Amino acid sequence: MNQATTFNIEYHRFLRPDGTAEGDLPPLAQDSEALHALYRNMVFTRLYDERAIALQRTGQLGTFASSLGQEAIGAGVGHAMRPEDVIIPSFRENGALLFRNFRVRDLLLYWGGDERGMGNPELGDDFPICVPISTHTTQAAGVAFALKYHKQPRVSVCLLGDGGTSKGDFYEAINLAGIWNLPLVFVINNNQWAISVPRSLQTKSETLAQKAIAAGIPGLQIDGNDALAVRHYAGKAIERARSGGGPTLIEAISYRLCHHTTADDATRYRSDEELEAHRKLDPVPRLKAFMLQQKIWSEAQDEDLVETCKAEIEQEVKHYLESEPPSPESLFDTLYAELPHELLPQRREVSGGEMDNG
């Protein structure tokens, strides 16, 4: 019997859970400014999540999806992107969005049920948060095709969860990315749970990264709790795509330390023992420990950072809470480029005008 082909999936990390180095470190490890930026983003994201959950629990925000325990993925990907690139996010990439200049006040507006939160014109071509699972993957392929068609040195970056890789949209997207050699990077946040469905019941694939093999594109696995690894390999994949090298699929291994959303109760389907075991892999103290060991960070700086982030977040919360609600008729205003004639009377009625029977 002849063997048709073989493949292997590489796994990479630079920092152990205690923050000590594992093997040779990338140049990024010597860039204290970049490490500080990554760490600040992760701390800010965690504090923003805590505040948003408090708002939701007191009836001041809608259902919210935290990224607790997964902050390194958003931080690393967001930091690796250039301003001209395009992010196509799922609903748990808070850190990446903050690096892309999404404002906390706007994110809170969105989770408060106000679509204006995704309408900031300063965001350029970046896509809004996508809640439907994996539907944005084919949109990411479309964006990448447009960038390639117009010969623009830009990259489409799509983030999704492990559950999204079980959807047909995902397979269609990676297939298109491969056959058209698109400037597209897929980053999978494998946080082990698709709501209440564990990774083991989603797929028989030994890794999610190997799903790239069927599409003919590179796939690799990284420690998603290692901010250095995420930043380094996301950056390599993005620059490879920018130079015409084509797409890459990255599986970032992480764990969801929080509930799926504030509408979920994870205690119903996972044990306290499992959760506590994964708390030891937390990405935030891992990067902090590394910087302390390298003597490029101090506990005093850490305390100052937390207070600064909290103050900034409170200012954003104040903007959100003081925002004027949208007018009822505004729900008609972004449906069409030009509102159809038959909907004009409905809009006038909602706005308080007289019903037009003509």
Coordinates of C-alpha atoms in Angstrom, one line a residue:
M1 CA 0.0 0.0 0.0
N2 CA 1.3 3.4 -1.0
Q3 CA 0.9 6.4 1.4
A4 CA -0.9 9.3 -0.2
T5 CA 0.3 12.0 2.2
T6 CA 1.2 12.8 5.7
F7 CA 0.8 15.8 7.9
N8 CA 1.7 17.1 11.4
I9 CA 0.5 19.9 13.6
E10 CA 3.1 21.9 15.5
Y11 CA 2.4 23.2 19.0
H12 CA 4.2 26.3 20.3
R13 CA 4.5 28.2 23.5
F14 CA 7.2 30.5 25.0
L15 CA 6.1 30.9 28.6
R16 CA 5.2 28.2 31.1
P17 CA 2.2 28.8 33.5
D18 CA 4.6 30.2 36.1
G19 CA 6.0 32.8 33.6
T20 CA 9.4 31.2 33.2
A21 CA 10.8 30.8 29.6
E22 CA 10.5 27.6 27.7
G23 CA 13.1 27.3 24.9
D24 CA 14.3 30.2 22.8
L25 CA 12.3 33.4 23.1
P26 CA 11.3 35.6 20.1
P27 CA 12.6 39.2 19.8
L28 CA 9.3 40.4 21.3
A29 CA 10.5 39.1 24.7
Q30 CA 13.1 41.9 24.7
D31 CA 10.6 44.6 23.7
S32 CA 9.4 46.0 27.0
E33 CA 7.1 48.6 25.4
A34 CA 5.3 45.9 23.5
L35 CA 5.0 43.6 26.5
H36 CA 3.6 46.5 28.6
A37 CA 1.0 47.2 25.9
L38 CA 0.0 43.6 25.8
Y39 CA -0.3 43.4 29.6
R40 CA -2.2 46.7 29.9
N41 CA -4.7 45.5 27.3
M42 CA -5.2 42.2 29.2
V43 CA -5.6 43.9 32.6
F44 CA -7.9 46.6 31.1
T45 CA -10.0 43.9 29.3
R46 CA -10.4 41.9 32.6
L47 CA -11.5 45.0 34.5
Y48 CA -13.9 46.1 31.7
D49 CA -15.4 42.6 31.8
E50 CA -15.9 42.8 35.6
R51 CA -17.6 46.2 35.3
A52 CA -19.8 45.1 32.4
I53 CA -21.0 42.0 34.3
A54 CA -21.8 44.2 37.3
L55 CA -23.9 46.5 35.0
Q56 CA -25.7 43.5 33.6
R57 CA -26.4 42.1 37.1
T58 CA -28.0 45.4 38.1
G59 CA -30.2 45.6 35.0
Q60 CA -28.1 48.3 33.2
L61 CA -26.8 46.1 30.4
G62 CA -28.0 43.2 28.3
T63 CA -26.5 39.8 28.0
F64 CA -22.8 40.0 28.1
A65 CA -20.0 37.6 27.0
S66 CA -16.8 37.8 29.1
S67 CA -13.3 36.9 27.9
L68 CA -12.1 35.9 31.4
G69 CA -9.1 33.6 31.1
Q70 CA -8.8 34.2 27.3
E71 CA -7.4 37.7 27.3
A72 CA -4.1 36.8 25.7
I73 CA -5.8 35.8 22.5
G74 CA -7.5 39.2 21.9
A75 CA -4.4 41.1 23.1
G76 CA -1.9 39.2 20.9
V77 CA -4.1 39.3 17.8
G78 CA -5.1 42.9 18.2
H79 CA -1.5 44.0 18.8
A80 CA -0.2 42.1 15.7
M81 CA -2.6 43.8 13.3
R82 CA -1.9 47.0 11.4
P83 CA -4.5 49.8 11.4
E84 CA -5.3 49.2 7.7
D85 CA -6.1 45.5 8.3
V86 CA -9.7 44.4 8.8
I87 CA -10.9 42.5 11.9
I88 CA -14.0 40.3 11.6
P89 CA -14.7 39.4 15.2
S90 CA -17.0 37.0 17.1
F91 CA -18.4 38.1 20.5
R92 CA -15.5 37.4 22.9
E93 CA -12.7 39.4 21.4
N94 CA -12.9 42.4 23.7
G95 CA -9.1 42.9 23.9
A96 CA -8.6 42.8 20.2
L97 CA -11.4 45.3 19.7
L98 CA -9.9 47.7 22.2
F99 CA -6.6 47.5 20.3
R100 CA -8.6 48.4 17.2
N101 CA -9.9 51.6 18.9
F102 CA -13.4 50.3 19.7
R103 CA -14.4 52.4 22.7
V104 CA -15.8 50.9 25.9
R105 CA -18.8 53.3 25.8
D106 CA -19.6 51.9 22.3
L107 CA -19.1 48.3 23.3
L108 CA -21.5 48.9 26.3
L109 CA -24.0 50.5 24.0
Y110 CA -24.0 47.4 21.8
W111 CA -24.4 45.0 24.7
G112 CA -27.1 47.3 26.0
G113 CA -29.1 46.6 22.8
D114 CA -28.1 49.8 21.0
E115 CA -26.7 49.2 17.5
R116 CA -25.1 52.6 17.5
G117 CA -22.3 51.0 19.5
M118 CA -21.1 49.4 16.3
G119 CA -21.5 52.5 14.2
N120 CA -18.5 54.6 15.0
P121 CA -17.2 55.9 11.7
E122 CA -13.6 56.0 13.1
L123 CA -13.5 52.2 13.0
G124 CA -13.0 52.2 9.3
D125 CA -13.6 48.9 7.6
D126 CA -13.5 46.8 10.8
F127 CA -16.7 44.6 11.1
P128 CA -19.1 44.8 14.0
I129 CA -19.4 42.0 16.6
C130 CA -20.9 38.8 15.2
V131 CA -23.1 36.8 17.6
P132 CA -24.4 34.1 15.2
I133 CA -21.9 31.3 15.3
S134 CA -19.4 31.2 12.4
T135 CA -21.5 33.2 9.9
H136 CA -18.8 35.8 9.8
T137 CA -16.1 33.3 8.6
T138 CA -17.5 33.5 5.0
Q139 CA -17.7 37.2 5.3
A140 CA -14.0 37.2 6.3
A141 CA -13.3 35.3 3.1
G142 CA -15.2 37.9 1.1
V143 CA -13.3 40.7 2.7
A144 CA -10.0 39.0 1.9
F145 CA -11.0 38.4 -1.6
A146 CA -11.8 42.1 -2.1
L147 CA -8.4 43.1 -0.6
K148 CA -6.6 40.7 -3.0
Y149 CA -8.8 41.8 -6.0
H150 CA -7.9 45.4 -5.4
K151 CA -4.2 44.5 -4.8
Q152 CA -4.2 46.1 -1.3
P153 CA -1.5 45.0 1.1
R154 CA -4.0 44.4 3.9
V155 CA -5.1 41.3 5.8
S156 CA -8.5 40.0 6.9
V157 CA -8.3 38.6 10.4
C158 CA -11.2 36.4 11.6
L159 CA -11.6 35.3 15.2
L160 CA -14.0 32.5 16.3
G161 CA -14.5 29.9 19.0
D162 CA -14.0 26.2 18.9
G163 CA -17.8 25.6 18.4
G164 CA -17.6 27.7 15.2
T165 CA -15.3 25.1 13.6
S166 CA -18.2 22.7 13.7
K167 CA -20.3 24.8 11.4
G168 CA -20.5 24.5 7.6
D169 CA -19.7 28.2 7.2
F170 CA -16.3 27.6 8.6
Y171 CA -15.4 24.8 6.2
E172 CA -16.6 26.8 3.2
A173 CA -14.5 29.8 4.4
I174 CA -11.3 27.9 4.8
N175 CA -11.8 26.1 1.5
L176 CA -12.3 29.4 -0.3
A177 CA -9.3 30.9 1.5
G178 CA -7.1 28.0 0.4
I179 CA -8.2 27.7 -3.2
W180 CA -8.0 31.5 -3.8
N181 CA -4.8 31.9 -1.6
L182 CA -6.5 34.8 0.3
P183 CA -4.8 37.2 2.7
L184 CA -6.8 35.8 5.6
V185 CA -5.9 34.6 9.1
F186 CA -8.3 32.5 11.1
V187 CA -7.7 32.5 14.9
I188 CA -9.7 29.9 16.8
N189 CA -10.1 30.5 20.5
N190 CA -10.4 26.9 21.7
N191 CA -11.7 27.5 25.2
Q192 CA -12.9 23.9 25.5
W193 CA -16.6 24.7 25.6
A194 CA -19.2 25.6 23.0
I195 CA -21.7 26.9 25.6
S196 CA -22.3 23.6 27.4
V197 CA -20.9 21.2 24.8
P198 CA -17.3 20.2 25.6
R199 CA -14.6 20.0 23.0
S200 CA -14.7 16.2 23.1
L201 CA -18.3 16.1 21.9
Q202 CA -17.8 18.6 19.1
T203 CA -15.4 16.7 16.8
K204 CA -13.3 13.6 16.6
S205 CA -10.4 15.6 15.2
E206 CA -7.4 15.3 17.5
T207 CA -6.8 19.0 17.0
L208 CA -8.8 21.8 15.5
A209 CA -5.7 23.1 13.7
Q210 CA -5.7 20.0 11.5
K211 CA -8.9 21.0 9.9
A212 CA -6.7 23.4 7.8
I213 CA -5.2 20.3 6.1
A214 CA -8.4 19.6 4.1
A215 CA -8.3 23.2 2.9
G216 CA -4.7 23.0 1.8
I217 CA -3.6 25.8 4.2
P218 CA -1.1 25.8 7.1
G219 CA -2.5 25.0 10.5
L220 CA -0.8 25.3 13.9
Q221 CA -1.6 25.1 17.5
I222 CA -0.4 27.5 20.2
D223 CA -0.8 28.1 23.9
G224 CA -3.5 30.7 23.9
N225 CA -2.7 31.6 27.5
D226 CA 0.8 32.7 26.5
A227 CA 0.6 36.3 25.2
L228 CA 4.0 36.1 23.7
A229 CA 3.1 33.0 21.6
V230 CA -0.1 34.5 20.4
R231 CA 1.5 37.8 19.4
H232 CA 4.4 36.1 17.7
Y233 CA 2.6 33.5 15.7
A234 CA -0.4 35.8 14.9
G235 CA 2.1 38.4 13.7
K236 CA 3.9 35.9 11.5
A237 CA 0.7 34.6 9.9
I238 CA -0.6 38.2 9.3
E239 CA 2.7 39.3 7.6
R240 CA 2.8 36.1 5.6
A241 CA -0.7 36.8 4.3
R242 CA 0.2 40.4 3.6
S243 CA 3.2 39.4 1.5
G244 CA 1.1 37.0 -0.7
G245 CA 1.8 33.8 1.2
G246 CA -1.8 33.0 1.7
P247 CA -4.0 32.1 4.7
T248 CA -3.2 30.4 8.0
L249 CA -5.3 28.8 10.6
I250 CA -4.2 29.2 14.2
E251 CA -5.8 27.2 17.1
A252 CA -5.1 29.0 20.4
I253 CA -5.6 26.6 23.3
S254 CA -7.3 28.4 26.2
Y255 CA -10.1 27.9 28.7
R256 CA -13.2 29.8 29.5
L257 CA -12.9 30.7 33.2
C258 CA -16.3 32.4 33.1
H259 CA -19.8 31.4 32.1
H260 CA -20.6 31.3 28.4
T261 CA -22.5 34.6 28.8
T262 CA -24.3 36.2 31.7
A263 CA -27.3 34.1 30.6
D264 CA -25.4 30.9 31.3
D265 CA -24.7 28.8 34.4
A266 CA -21.6 26.8 33.8
T267 CA -21.8 25.1 37.2
R268 CA -24.5 22.9 35.6
Y269 CA -22.1 21.2 33.2
R270 CA -18.5 21.4 34.5
S271 CA -16.9 20.7 37.8
D272 CA -15.2 23.0 40.3
E273 CA -12.1 20.8 40.1
E274 CA -11.8 21.4 36.3
L275 CA -12.2 25.1 36.7
E276 CA -9.7 25.4 39.5
A277 CA -7.1 23.4 37.5
H278 CA -7.4 25.8 34.6
R279 CA -7.2 28.9 36.9
K280 CA -3.5 28.0 37.3
L281 CA -3.0 28.6 33.6
D282 CA -4.4 32.1 33.7
P283 CA -2.7 34.3 31.1
V284 CA -2.7 37.6 33.0
P285 CA -0.5 36.5 36.0
R286 CA 1.6 34.5 33.6
L287 CA 2.8 37.6 31.6
K288 CA 3.1 39.6 34.8
A289 CA 5.3 37.0 36.3
F290 CA 7.6 37.0 33.2
M291 CA 7.9 40.8 33.3
L292 CA 8.7 40.7 37.0
Q293 CA 11.3 38.1 36.4
Q294 CA 12.8 40.2 33.7
K295 CA 12.7 43.3 36.0
I296 CA 10.8 45.3 33.5
W297 CA 7.7 45.6 35.7
S298 CA 7.0 46.1 39.4
E299 CA 4.2 45.6 41.9
A300 CA 3.9 49.4 42.2
Q301 CA 3.5 49.8 38.5
D302 CA 0.9 47.1 38.6
E303 CA -1.1 48.9 41.3
D304 CA -1.0 52.1 39.3
L305 CA -2.1 50.3 36.2
V306 CA -5.1 48.8 37.9
E307 CA -6.2 52.2 39.3
T308 CA -5.7 54.0 36.0
C309 CA -7.7 51.4 34.1
K310 CA -10.5 51.5 36.6
A311 CA -10.7 55.3 36.4
E312 CA -10.8 55.1 32.6
I313 CA -13.4 52.5 32.5
E314 CA -15.6 54.5 35.0
Q315 CA -15.5 57.5 32.6
E316 CA -16.6 55.2 29.8
V317 CA -19.4 53.8 31.9
K318 CA -20.5 57.3 32.7
H319 CA -20.7 58.1 29.0
Y320 CA -22.7 55.0 28.4
L321 CA -25.2 55.5 31.2
E322 CA -25.7 59.2 30.2
S323 CA -26.3 58.4 26.5
E324 CA -29.6 59.5 25.1
P325 CA -31.6 56.5 23.9
P326 CA -32.1 56.1 20.2
S327 CA -35.4 57.4 18.8
P328 CA -37.9 54.6 18.0
E329 CA -38.0 55.5 14.3
S330 CA -34.2 55.0 14.0
L331 CA -34.9 51.2 13.7
F332 CA -35.9 52.0 10.1
D333 CA -32.8 54.1 9.2
T334 CA -30.2 51.4 8.6
L335 CA -32.3 48.8 6.9
Y336 CA -32.0 50.2 3.4
A337 CA -29.9 52.8 1.6
E338 CA -33.3 54.4 0.7
L339 CA -36.3 53.4 2.7
P340 CA -39.0 51.8 0.4
H341 CA -42.1 53.8 -0.1
E342 CA -44.4 51.3 1.7
L343 CA -42.4 51.6 4.9
L344 CA -42.5 55.4 5.1
P345 CA -46.0 55.5 6.7
Q346 CA -44.8 53.1 9.3
R347 CA -41.8 55.2 10.1
R348 CA -44.0 58.3 10.5
E349 CA -46.4 56.4 12.7
V350 CA -43.6 55.2 15.0
S351 CA -42.2 58.7 15.2
G352 CA -45.5 60.1 16.4
G353 CA -46.7 61.5 13.1
E354 CA -50.1 60.9 11.6
M355 CA -50.7 57.6 9.8
D356 CA -50.4 58.1 6.0
N357 CA -53.1 55.9 4.4
G358 CA -51.9 56.9 0.9

